Amino acid sequence: MARDQIDMTPLQSRDELVAWIEAGVKPESEFRIGTEHEKTPFTLEGHQPVPYEGVKGIGALLEGMKLLLGWEPIVERGNIIGLYDVTGGGAISLEPGGQFELSGAPVETVHQTQSELMAHLAQVREVATPLGIGFLGLGMTPSWSRAQIPVMPKGRYKIMRNYMPKVGQYGLDMMFRTCTVQTNLDFSSEADMVKKLRVSLALQPIATALFANSPFTEGKPNGFLSFRSEIWRDTDNARSGMIPFAFEDGMGFERYVDYALDVPMYFVKRGEEYIDVSGSSFRDFFAGNNKILPGERPTLSDWANHLSTIFPEVRLKRYLEMRGADGVPWGRLPALPAFWVGLLYDNDSLDAAWDIVRHWTAAERQALRDDVPRFGFKARIKDRYLFEIAKECLVLSHAGLRRRGRIDHLGRDESRFLEPLERIIETGRVEKFRQKFARSTAKPS
């Protein structure tokens, strides 16, 4: 998330919390695709992490991007921490360890997503190369220790850094060493949201297997295909996971709000100050019972910011965020939005995907999610390997994209972006360069 919300409208009732999310409902004609991707910067000389400070640091990179793009800077206590495109809606932000994130503008087609990604990467190279900075398209830094990674000057991250070790083993690894690619998609009604949420939650392990790309830690194989996904299993289980209540009767906007009300908060932002309220619930804050801010009531910005600190495998805000994939090389980035658009934006494919998962139990879905980081396509649910289900879902996605019929200037539809995933299925392998990395002790290149 590039910048925290700044709407200081005071909240009066729970209905306003529900209405804030419900405002995301839109007609299918207005459905858009948002793609976010993170990449890890490293020094071209020496292959070391890039600090924020200095004439060749992350701050200088952001300043250069500001001059190149003309985007509005996001500044915190005098430090540039991101950029925002006032016209198009895209943004650039920093994750805790300097991971460089593009939050893409909402676009109509995957073709536009690819064009946006290619333009961004060309712009980043134009600024970064003279600074001696390159980028890794991996789900986790493969060779550096956590202690080597610099800390970005963002107030919310200081609070999270202090809180994470209290609630899980891998929270700091998540913050400082992982990268992801995410897709954000719309819904046309509450019922449409629920169906898409259920299908994408159940099938999120397929995205994890298809995009598994974090097999090394500190220069050695870690025993996982996606250690980034394993990290999320023990980061903070009060705010992450498969949210089984989404499959229960009565699921809807109100049920998600009730869940979010009880998720522990990290911070409240007032002006430029981040106030540490970690561990306390939004429900208590809403009732005026926060011990740090006694008697104070939250605002709309507090609610929006809080929702951005909840990390289930699929997150509901005013759209649905697919969160199960590792960061990957640029050529495969558009495949993630293509996969989910084909499944979720075509009603026939969505119905068929629901038929695949509708009889899975909460325990079976959880077991699949627990197994996929290590076993990938060899993970099983009921009597089927995930590999078989992934093949079936790719066929459904391909058909959905064909039916959408969004054609580029060469007459190609969006199904062409699934080709890297189809090659993975055909070969039965996730990463062709895994052995190469193993031989070189996983040094970034």
Tab-separated table of C-alpha atoms in Angstrom:
chain	number	residue	atom	x	y	z
A	1	MET	CA	0.000	0.000	0.000
A	2	ALA	CA	1.585	3.244	-1.135
A	3	ARG	CA	0.103	5.636	1.364
A	4	ASP	CA	-2.150	5.524	4.383
A	5	GLN	CA	-5.650	6.882	4.034
A	6	ILE	CA	-6.351	10.409	5.258
A	7	ASP	CA	-10.176	10.577	5.461
A	8	MET	CA	-10.792	11.859	8.994
A	9	THR	CA	-14.590	11.468	8.901
A	10	PRO	CA	-15.532	10.169	12.371
A	11	LEU	CA	-17.294	6.827	12.523
A	12	GLN	CA	-20.613	6.602	14.321
A	13	SER	CA	-21.944	3.107	13.649
A	14	ARG	CA	-20.978	-0.395	12.556
A	15	ASP	CA	-23.147	0.146	9.468
A	16	GLU	CA	-20.594	2.680	8.223
A	17	LEU	CA	-17.857	0.051	8.386
A	18	VAL	CA	-19.974	-2.283	6.285
A	19	ALA	CA	-20.918	0.497	3.875
A	20	TRP	CA	-17.257	1.399	3.316
A	21	ILE	CA	-16.549	-2.099	1.948
A	22	GLU	CA	-19.910	-2.376	0.175
A	23	ALA	CA	-19.075	0.773	-1.790
A	24	GLY	CA	-16.786	-1.444	-3.866
A	25	VAL	CA	-19.785	-3.042	-5.601
A	26	LYS	CA	-19.897	-2.073	-9.276
A	27	PRO	CA	-21.505	-3.298	-12.508
A	28	GLU	CA	-19.571	-5.819	-14.565
A	29	SER	CA	-19.033	-3.178	-17.240
A	30	GLU	CA	-16.871	-1.286	-14.735
A	31	PHE	CA	-14.795	-4.251	-13.554
A	32	ARG	CA	-11.086	-3.497	-13.511
A	33	ILE	CA	-7.821	-5.365	-12.936
A	34	GLY	CA	-5.201	-4.143	-10.486
A	35	THR	CA	-1.774	-5.778	-10.296
A	36	GLU	CA	0.820	-5.198	-7.604
A	37	HIS	CA	4.305	-6.598	-7.730
A	38	GLU	CA	7.366	-6.332	-5.527
A	39	LYS	CA	11.014	-6.799	-6.439
A	40	THR	CA	14.158	-6.814	-4.336
A	41	PRO	CA	16.853	-4.222	-5.142
A	42	PHE	CA	20.510	-5.201	-4.976
A	43	THR	CA	23.815	-3.543	-5.831
A	44	LEU	CA	25.102	-4.549	-9.245
A	45	GLU	CA	28.588	-4.493	-7.777
A	46	GLY	CA	28.871	-7.003	-4.966
A	47	HIS	CA	25.232	-8.133	-5.002
A	48	GLN	CA	24.426	-6.552	-1.632
A	49	PRO	CA	21.220	-5.044	-0.224
A	50	VAL	CA	20.605	-1.385	-1.096
A	51	PRO	CA	20.314	1.041	1.829
A	52	TYR	CA	17.804	3.877	1.869
A	53	GLU	CA	20.442	6.570	2.444
A	54	GLY	CA	23.185	7.806	0.150
A	55	VAL	CA	23.610	9.064	-3.390
A	56	LYS	CA	23.010	5.519	-4.705
A	57	GLY	CA	20.372	4.458	-2.204
A	58	ILE	CA	16.647	3.767	-2.353
A	59	GLY	CA	15.843	7.388	-1.527
A	60	ALA	CA	17.865	8.524	-4.531
A	61	LEU	CA	16.084	5.960	-6.690
A	62	LEU	CA	12.702	7.355	-5.653
A	63	GLU	CA	13.856	10.919	-6.293
A	64	GLY	CA	14.968	9.884	-9.764
A	65	MET	CA	11.652	8.192	-10.448
A	66	LYS	CA	9.832	11.318	-9.303
A	67	LEU	CA	11.745	13.438	-11.819
A	68	LEU	CA	11.214	10.908	-14.599
A	69	LEU	CA	7.496	10.312	-14.028
A	70	GLY	CA	6.317	13.607	-12.576
A	71	TRP	CA	4.347	11.692	-9.942
A	72	GLU	CA	3.418	13.193	-6.580
A	73	PRO	CA	5.926	12.260	-3.858
A	74	ILE	CA	4.773	10.617	-0.656
A	75	VAL	CA	6.918	12.012	2.146
A	76	GLU	CA	7.194	10.993	5.768
A	77	ARG	CA	9.273	13.084	8.183
A	78	GLY	CA	11.261	14.526	5.311
A	79	ASN	CA	11.975	11.177	3.641
A	80	ILE	CA	10.471	10.269	0.282
A	81	ILE	CA	8.851	6.855	0.767
A	82	GLY	CA	6.726	6.538	-2.367
A	83	LEU	CA	5.138	8.126	-5.410
A	84	TYR	CA	1.536	8.501	-6.508
A	85	ASP	CA	0.080	9.021	-9.973
A	86	VAL	CA	-2.747	11.481	-9.336
A	87	THR	CA	-4.095	11.026	-12.868
A	88	GLY	CA	-3.868	7.287	-13.458
A	89	GLY	CA	-4.080	5.946	-9.922
A	90	GLY	CA	-0.874	3.917	-9.876
A	91	ALA	CA	1.683	4.165	-7.097
A	92	ILE	CA	5.191	3.140	-6.110
A	93	SER	CA	5.911	2.231	-2.509
A	94	LEU	CA	8.542	0.646	-0.293
A	95	GLU	CA	8.183	-2.504	1.726
A	96	PRO	CA	10.094	-2.746	5.047
A	97	GLY	CA	13.381	-4.041	3.595
A	98	GLY	CA	13.384	-1.799	0.538
A	99	GLN	CA	11.361	-4.112	-1.697
A	100	PHE	CA	10.218	-1.854	-4.515
A	101	GLU	CA	6.495	-2.164	-5.245
A	102	LEU	CA	4.389	-1.020	-8.151
A	103	SER	CA	0.690	-0.799	-7.310
A	104	GLY	CA	-0.722	-0.687	-10.792
A	105	ALA	CA	-3.600	1.514	-11.864
A	106	PRO	CA	-6.976	-0.186	-12.342
A	107	VAL	CA	-7.116	-1.222	-16.003
A	108	GLU	CA	-9.636	-3.009	-18.212
A	109	THR	CA	-7.514	-5.783	-19.745
A	110	VAL	CA	-4.490	-7.939	-19.044
A	111	HIS	CA	-2.946	-6.457	-22.189
A	112	GLN	CA	-2.959	-3.087	-20.427
A	113	THR	CA	-1.507	-4.710	-17.320
A	114	GLN	CA	1.413	-6.014	-19.350
A	115	SER	CA	1.967	-2.628	-21.006
A	116	GLU	CA	1.976	-0.952	-17.611
A	117	LEU	CA	4.459	-3.470	-16.226
A	118	MET	CA	6.806	-3.156	-19.192
A	119	ALA	CA	6.729	0.648	-19.033
A	120	HIS	CA	7.398	0.588	-15.288
A	121	LEU	CA	10.315	-1.805	-15.556
A	122	ALA	CA	11.878	0.244	-18.363
A	123	GLN	CA	11.506	3.405	-16.282
A	124	VAL	CA	12.994	1.754	-13.208
A	125	ARG	CA	15.977	0.487	-15.210
A	126	GLU	CA	16.545	3.949	-16.666
A	127	VAL	CA	16.916	5.407	-13.175
A	128	ALA	CA	18.376	2.428	-11.315
A	129	THR	CA	21.147	1.346	-13.680
A	130	PRO	CA	23.207	4.563	-13.344
A	131	LEU	CA	22.843	4.148	-9.564
A	132	GLY	CA	24.262	0.638	-9.784
A	133	ILE	CA	20.994	-0.988	-8.715
A	134	GLY	CA	19.422	-4.147	-10.128
A	135	PHE	CA	16.329	-6.087	-9.080
A	136	LEU	CA	15.515	-9.694	-8.213
A	137	GLY	CA	12.254	-11.313	-9.345
A	138	LEU	CA	12.070	-13.880	-6.545
A	139	GLY	CA	9.677	-14.650	-3.706
A	140	MET	CA	12.410	-14.317	-1.093
A	141	THR	CA	15.935	-12.932	-0.924
A	142	PRO	CA	18.070	-16.023	-1.588
A	143	SER	CA	21.366	-15.208	0.083
A	144	TRP	CA	21.244	-12.405	2.649
A	145	SER	CA	20.647	-12.776	6.360
A	146	ARG	CA	17.873	-10.752	7.918
A	147	ALA	CA	20.440	-8.692	9.793
A	148	GLN	CA	21.998	-7.554	6.501
A	149	ILE	CA	18.801	-6.011	5.177
A	150	PRO	CA	18.312	-2.253	5.716
A	151	VAL	CA	15.205	-0.783	7.324
A	152	MET	CA	13.127	1.765	5.418
A	153	PRO	CA	12.141	4.999	7.245
A	154	LYS	CA	8.401	4.338	7.568
A	155	GLY	CA	6.696	4.735	10.929
A	156	ARG	CA	4.233	1.878	10.521
A	157	TYR	CA	7.101	-0.548	9.950
A	158	LYS	CA	8.796	0.326	13.235
A	159	ILE	CA	5.614	-0.629	15.087
A	160	MET	CA	5.236	-3.843	13.096
A	161	ARG	CA	8.897	-4.719	13.635
A	162	ASN	CA	8.446	-4.542	17.394
A	163	TYR	CA	5.161	-6.438	17.387
A	164	MET	CA	5.845	-9.282	14.961
A	165	PRO	CA	8.152	-11.384	17.180
A	166	LYS	CA	5.396	-11.489	19.802
A	167	VAL	CA	2.905	-13.275	17.566
A	168	GLY	CA	4.852	-15.564	15.226
A	169	GLN	CA	8.199	-17.042	14.235
A	170	TYR	CA	8.513	-15.540	10.761
A	171	GLY	CA	6.978	-12.073	10.902
A	172	LEU	CA	10.278	-10.275	10.431
A	173	ASP	CA	11.205	-12.558	7.550
A	174	MET	CA	7.887	-11.718	5.931
A	175	MET	CA	8.543	-8.015	6.311
A	176	PHE	CA	12.158	-7.851	5.213
A	177	ARG	CA	12.836	-10.819	2.939
A	178	THR	CA	9.753	-11.649	0.872
A	179	CYS	CA	8.207	-10.393	-2.369
A	180	THR	CA	4.862	-11.151	-3.974
A	181	VAL	CA	2.735	-10.440	-7.006
A	182	GLN	CA	-0.964	-9.797	-6.326
A	183	THR	CA	-4.082	-9.276	-8.385
A	184	ASN	CA	-7.023	-7.129	-7.271
A	185	LEU	CA	-10.434	-7.858	-8.773
A	186	ASP	CA	-13.964	-6.457	-8.454
A	187	PHE	CA	-17.384	-7.841	-7.538
A	188	SER	CA	-20.881	-6.897	-8.693
A	189	SER	CA	-22.837	-7.690	-5.536
A	190	GLU	CA	-22.471	-9.149	-2.072
A	191	ALA	CA	-23.333	-12.616	-3.400
A	192	ASP	CA	-20.786	-12.215	-6.201
A	193	MET	CA	-18.148	-11.189	-3.674
A	194	VAL	CA	-18.860	-14.236	-1.513
A	195	LYS	CA	-18.669	-16.661	-4.423
A	196	LYS	CA	-15.429	-15.176	-5.755
A	197	LEU	CA	-13.931	-15.076	-2.255
A	198	ARG	CA	-14.742	-18.734	-1.636
A	199	VAL	CA	-13.445	-19.934	-5.001
A	200	SER	CA	-10.236	-17.903	-4.823
A	201	LEU	CA	-9.545	-18.888	-1.207
A	202	ALA	CA	-9.958	-22.585	-1.953
A	203	LEU	CA	-7.824	-22.350	-5.112
A	204	GLN	CA	-5.158	-20.016	-3.756
A	205	PRO	CA	-2.779	-22.979	-3.248
A	206	ILE	CA	-2.807	-23.427	-7.033
A	207	ALA	CA	-1.395	-19.922	-7.457
A	208	THR	CA	1.167	-20.736	-4.757
A	209	ALA	CA	2.273	-23.850	-6.652
A	210	LEU	CA	2.294	-22.186	-10.084
A	211	PHE	CA	4.329	-19.220	-8.839
A	212	ALA	CA	6.496	-21.001	-6.247
A	213	ASN	CA	9.831	-19.196	-6.414
A	214	SER	CA	11.537	-19.041	-3.019
A	215	PRO	CA	13.567	-22.245	-2.488
A	216	PHE	CA	16.703	-20.669	-0.955
A	217	THR	CA	17.486	-19.035	2.374
A	218	GLU	CA	20.883	-17.513	3.091
A	219	GLY	CA	22.521	-19.312	0.188
A	220	LYS	CA	21.176	-22.807	0.847
A	221	PRO	CA	18.125	-24.803	-0.228
A	222	ASN	CA	15.478	-24.426	2.467
A	223	GLY	CA	13.469	-27.536	1.636
A	224	PHE	CA	10.476	-25.647	0.260
A	225	LEU	CA	9.253	-24.702	-3.180
A	226	SER	CA	7.686	-21.552	-1.718
A	227	PHE	CA	9.255	-20.635	1.579
A	228	ARG	CA	7.478	-17.275	1.290
A	229	SER	CA	4.190	-19.162	1.592
A	230	GLU	CA	5.522	-21.184	4.526
A	231	ILE	CA	6.533	-17.953	6.265
A	232	TRP	CA	2.892	-16.820	6.224
A	233	ARG	CA	1.882	-19.951	8.160
A	234	ASP	CA	3.666	-18.592	11.235
A	235	THR	CA	3.661	-14.817	10.869
A	236	ASP	CA	0.531	-13.767	12.770
A	237	ASN	CA	-2.339	-16.217	12.613
A	238	ALA	CA	-4.779	-13.718	14.093
A	239	ARG	CA	-4.671	-11.775	10.814
A	240	SER	CA	-3.723	-14.332	8.145
A	241	GLY	CA	-4.748	-17.725	6.818
A	242	MET	CA	-7.682	-19.324	5.026
A	243	ILE	CA	-10.496	-17.565	7.004
A	244	PRO	CA	-12.806	-20.624	7.167
A	245	PHE	CA	-15.793	-18.484	8.230
A	246	ALA	CA	-15.994	-17.286	4.605
A	247	PHE	CA	-17.539	-20.661	3.714
A	248	GLU	CA	-20.142	-20.616	6.473
A	249	ASP	CA	-23.797	-19.687	6.092
A	250	GLY	CA	-24.388	-15.969	6.513
A	251	MET	CA	-21.082	-14.891	4.974
A	252	GLY	CA	-21.168	-11.379	3.582
A	253	PHE	CA	-19.869	-7.876	4.146
A	254	GLU	CA	-21.090	-7.794	7.757
A	255	ARG	CA	-19.402	-11.085	8.636
A	256	TYR	CA	-16.073	-9.849	7.295
A	257	VAL	CA	-16.462	-6.613	9.235
A	258	ASP	CA	-17.035	-8.601	12.434
A	259	TYR	CA	-13.852	-10.546	11.732
A	260	ALA	CA	-11.868	-7.380	11.060
A	261	LEU	CA	-13.173	-5.710	14.208
A	262	ASP	CA	-11.462	-8.403	16.291
A	263	VAL	CA	-8.155	-8.497	14.412
A	264	PRO	CA	-5.448	-6.807	16.524
A	265	MET	CA	-4.436	-3.365	15.310
A	266	TYR	CA	-0.925	-2.105	14.634
A	267	PHE	CA	-1.232	1.671	14.703
A	268	VAL	CA	-3.384	4.762	14.571
A	269	LYS	CA	-2.088	7.612	12.446
A	270	ARG	CA	-2.600	11.209	13.519
A	271	GLY	CA	-0.884	13.737	11.291
A	272	GLU	CA	2.563	12.325	10.590
A	273	GLU	CA	2.651	10.390	13.854
A	274	TYR	CA	2.074	6.652	14.052
A	275	ILE	CA	0.695	5.796	17.478
A	276	ASP	CA	1.491	2.260	18.612
A	277	VAL	CA	-1.741	0.494	19.621
A	278	SER	CA	-0.502	-2.962	18.634
A	279	GLY	CA	-2.387	-5.908	20.030
A	280	SER	CA	-5.616	-4.017	20.779
A	281	SER	CA	-8.725	-4.693	18.709
A	282	PHE	CA	-10.527	-2.281	16.427
A	283	ARG	CA	-13.701	-3.279	18.246
A	284	ASP	CA	-12.386	-1.785	21.485
A	285	PHE	CA	-11.184	1.312	19.624
A	286	PHE	CA	-14.630	1.668	18.052
A	287	ALA	CA	-16.187	1.530	21.516
A	288	GLY	CA	-13.802	4.210	22.839
A	289	ASN	CA	-11.956	1.676	25.003
A	290	ASN	CA	-8.471	1.773	23.527
A	291	LYS	CA	-6.023	2.051	26.429
A	292	ILE	CA	-3.572	4.220	24.482
A	293	LEU	CA	-6.285	6.550	23.166
A	294	PRO	CA	-8.976	6.409	25.865
A	295	GLY	CA	-12.290	7.881	24.791
A	296	GLU	CA	-11.160	8.502	21.202
A	297	ARG	CA	-13.228	7.086	18.367
A	298	PRO	CA	-11.879	5.930	14.978
A	299	THR	CA	-12.229	7.663	11.633
A	300	LEU	CA	-12.785	6.268	8.152
A	301	SER	CA	-9.048	6.461	7.532
A	302	ASP	CA	-8.402	4.377	10.655
A	303	TRP	CA	-10.752	1.712	9.311
A	304	ALA	CA	-9.218	1.707	5.815
A	305	ASN	CA	-5.694	1.561	7.258
A	306	HIS	CA	-6.661	-1.266	9.601
A	307	LEU	CA	-8.102	-3.326	6.734
A	308	SER	CA	-4.770	-2.933	4.937
A	309	THR	CA	-3.008	-4.669	7.862
A	310	ILE	CA	-5.100	-7.847	7.644
A	311	PHE	CA	-3.352	-10.546	5.607
A	312	PRO	CA	-5.526	-13.579	4.750
A	313	GLU	CA	-4.794	-15.565	1.611
A	314	VAL	CA	-7.511	-13.503	-0.094
A	315	ARG	CA	-8.210	-10.073	1.388
A	316	LEU	CA	-11.462	-8.165	1.130
A	317	LYS	CA	-11.377	-4.390	0.918
A	318	ARG	CA	-13.368	-2.627	-1.794
A	319	TYR	CA	-12.119	-5.385	-4.058
A	320	LEU	CA	-10.622	-8.833	-3.591
A	321	GLU	CA	-6.843	-9.271	-3.364
A	322	MET	CA	-5.268	-12.574	-4.447
A	323	ARG	CA	-2.286	-12.980	-2.105
A	324	GLY	CA	-0.894	-16.500	-2.603
A	325	ALA	CA	1.837	-16.020	-5.219
A	326	ASP	CA	5.591	-15.507	-4.929
A	327	GLY	CA	7.318	-12.730	-6.796
A	328	VAL	CA	8.533	-13.959	-10.191
A	329	PRO	CA	10.588	-12.741	-13.184
A	330	TRP	CA	8.919	-10.044	-15.267
A	331	GLY	CA	7.857	-12.339	-18.112
A	332	ARG	CA	5.546	-14.272	-15.828
A	333	LEU	CA	4.012	-11.362	-13.917
A	334	PRO	CA	0.990	-10.864	-16.230
A	335	ALA	CA	0.155	-14.568	-15.886
A	336	LEU	CA	-1.232	-14.059	-12.381
A	337	PRO	CA	-3.923	-11.515	-13.303
A	338	ALA	CA	-4.676	-13.556	-16.427
A	339	PHE	CA	-5.203	-16.718	-14.370
A	340	TRP	CA	-7.611	-15.109	-11.910
A	341	VAL	CA	-9.426	-12.939	-14.460
A	342	GLY	CA	-10.158	-16.021	-16.558
A	343	LEU	CA	-11.549	-17.863	-13.541
A	344	LEU	CA	-13.414	-15.074	-11.741
A	345	TYR	CA	-14.548	-12.612	-14.418
A	346	ASP	CA	-16.274	-15.220	-16.573
A	347	ASN	CA	-19.453	-16.641	-15.047
A	348	ASP	CA	-19.186	-20.067	-16.703
A	349	SER	CA	-15.612	-20.553	-15.482
A	350	LEU	CA	-16.509	-19.244	-12.036
A	351	ASP	CA	-19.392	-21.720	-11.768
A	352	ALA	CA	-17.165	-24.581	-12.911
A	353	ALA	CA	-14.433	-23.588	-10.426
A	354	TRP	CA	-17.015	-23.511	-7.643
A	355	ASP	CA	-18.086	-27.031	-8.613
A	356	ILE	CA	-14.476	-28.152	-8.100
A	357	VAL	CA	-14.154	-26.775	-4.566
A	358	ARG	CA	-17.669	-26.671	-3.140
A	359	HIS	CA	-17.443	-30.038	-1.357
A	360	TRP	CA	-14.034	-29.457	0.218
A	361	THR	CA	-14.159	-29.168	3.994
A	362	ALA	CA	-12.394	-26.498	6.041
A	363	ALA	CA	-9.944	-29.103	7.319
A	364	GLU	CA	-9.178	-30.275	3.770
A	365	ARG	CA	-8.651	-26.734	2.505
A	366	GLN	CA	-6.333	-26.007	5.405
A	367	ALA	CA	-4.342	-29.200	4.906
A	368	LEU	CA	-3.847	-28.345	1.233
A	369	ARG	CA	-2.698	-24.847	2.112
A	370	ASP	CA	-0.294	-26.270	4.732
A	371	ASP	CA	1.187	-28.804	2.316
A	372	VAL	CA	1.622	-26.692	-0.808
A	373	PRO	CA	4.684	-24.641	0.284
A	374	ARG	CA	6.757	-27.823	0.543
A	375	PHE	CA	5.127	-30.184	-1.928
A	376	GLY	CA	3.701	-27.866	-4.581
A	377	PHE	CA	1.759	-29.806	-7.209
A	378	LYS	CA	2.309	-33.042	-5.269
A	379	ALA	CA	0.051	-31.814	-2.460
A	380	ARG	CA	-3.276	-33.639	-2.340
A	381	ILE	CA	-6.874	-32.883	-1.452
A	382	LYS	CA	-9.372	-35.708	-1.163
A	383	ASP	CA	-8.204	-38.198	-3.816
A	384	ARG	CA	-6.609	-35.704	-6.211
A	385	TYR	CA	-3.159	-34.222	-6.648
A	386	LEU	CA	-3.027	-30.451	-6.870
A	387	PHE	CA	-1.338	-30.902	-10.249
A	388	GLU	CA	-4.565	-32.358	-11.686
A	389	ILE	CA	-6.675	-29.531	-10.267
A	390	ALA	CA	-4.238	-26.911	-11.542
A	391	LYS	CA	-4.481	-28.344	-15.077
A	392	GLU	CA	-8.268	-28.233	-14.865
A	393	CYS	CA	-8.272	-24.654	-13.590
A	394	LEU	CA	-5.907	-23.504	-16.330
A	395	VAL	CA	-8.326	-24.928	-18.903
A	396	LEU	CA	-11.190	-23.032	-17.230
A	397	SER	CA	-9.162	-19.821	-17.078
A	398	HIS	CA	-8.138	-20.155	-20.715
A	399	ALA	CA	-11.776	-20.636	-21.758
A	400	GLY	CA	-12.875	-17.672	-19.636
A	401	LEU	CA	-10.314	-15.391	-21.218
A	402	ARG	CA	-11.280	-16.538	-24.697
A	403	ARG	CA	-14.932	-15.792	-23.978
A	404	ARG	CA	-14.015	-12.325	-22.648
A	405	GLY	CA	-12.653	-11.633	-26.097
A	406	ARG	CA	-10.409	-8.717	-25.164
A	407	ILE	CA	-8.182	-8.414	-28.231
A	408	ASP	CA	-4.876	-6.572	-28.548
A	409	HIS	CA	-3.597	-4.737	-31.634
A	410	LEU	CA	-2.293	-8.005	-33.087
A	411	GLY	CA	-5.620	-9.788	-32.692
A	412	ARG	CA	-4.569	-11.863	-29.671
A	413	ASP	CA	-6.851	-12.408	-26.685
A	414	GLU	CA	-5.735	-12.435	-23.042
A	415	SER	CA	-5.297	-16.225	-22.936
A	416	ARG	CA	-1.792	-15.749	-24.380
A	417	PHE	CA	-0.621	-14.614	-20.943
A	418	LEU	CA	-1.303	-18.092	-19.542
A	419	GLU	CA	1.423	-19.614	-21.733
A	420	PRO	CA	4.135	-19.532	-19.022
A	421	LEU	CA	1.806	-21.386	-16.646
A	422	GLU	CA	0.858	-23.907	-19.317
A	423	ARG	CA	4.554	-24.582	-19.910
A	424	ILE	CA	5.025	-25.184	-16.197
A	425	ILE	CA	2.192	-27.695	-16.211
A	426	GLU	CA	3.549	-29.368	-19.359
A	427	THR	CA	7.030	-29.802	-17.927
A	428	GLY	CA	5.917	-30.509	-14.365
A	429	ARG	CA	8.517	-28.102	-13.080
A	430	VAL	CA	8.128	-24.765	-11.357
A	431	GLU	CA	11.550	-23.162	-11.783
A	432	LYS	CA	13.953	-24.068	-14.574
A	433	PHE	CA	16.775	-22.167	-12.967
A	434	ARG	CA	16.528	-23.743	-9.505
A	435	GLN	CA	19.503	-26.048	-10.045
A	436	LYS	CA	21.519	-23.195	-11.495
A	437	PHE	CA	20.889	-21.189	-8.325
A	438	ALA	CA	21.779	-24.150	-6.160
A	439	ARG	CA	25.138	-24.523	-7.924
A	440	SER	CA	25.906	-20.841	-7.394
A	441	THR	CA	24.841	-20.881	-3.711
A	442	ALA	CA	21.891	-18.704	-4.646
A	443	LYS	CA	23.805	-15.464	-5.133
A	444	PRO	CA	21.620	-12.834	-6.863
A	445	SER	CA	22.461	-12.153	-10.485
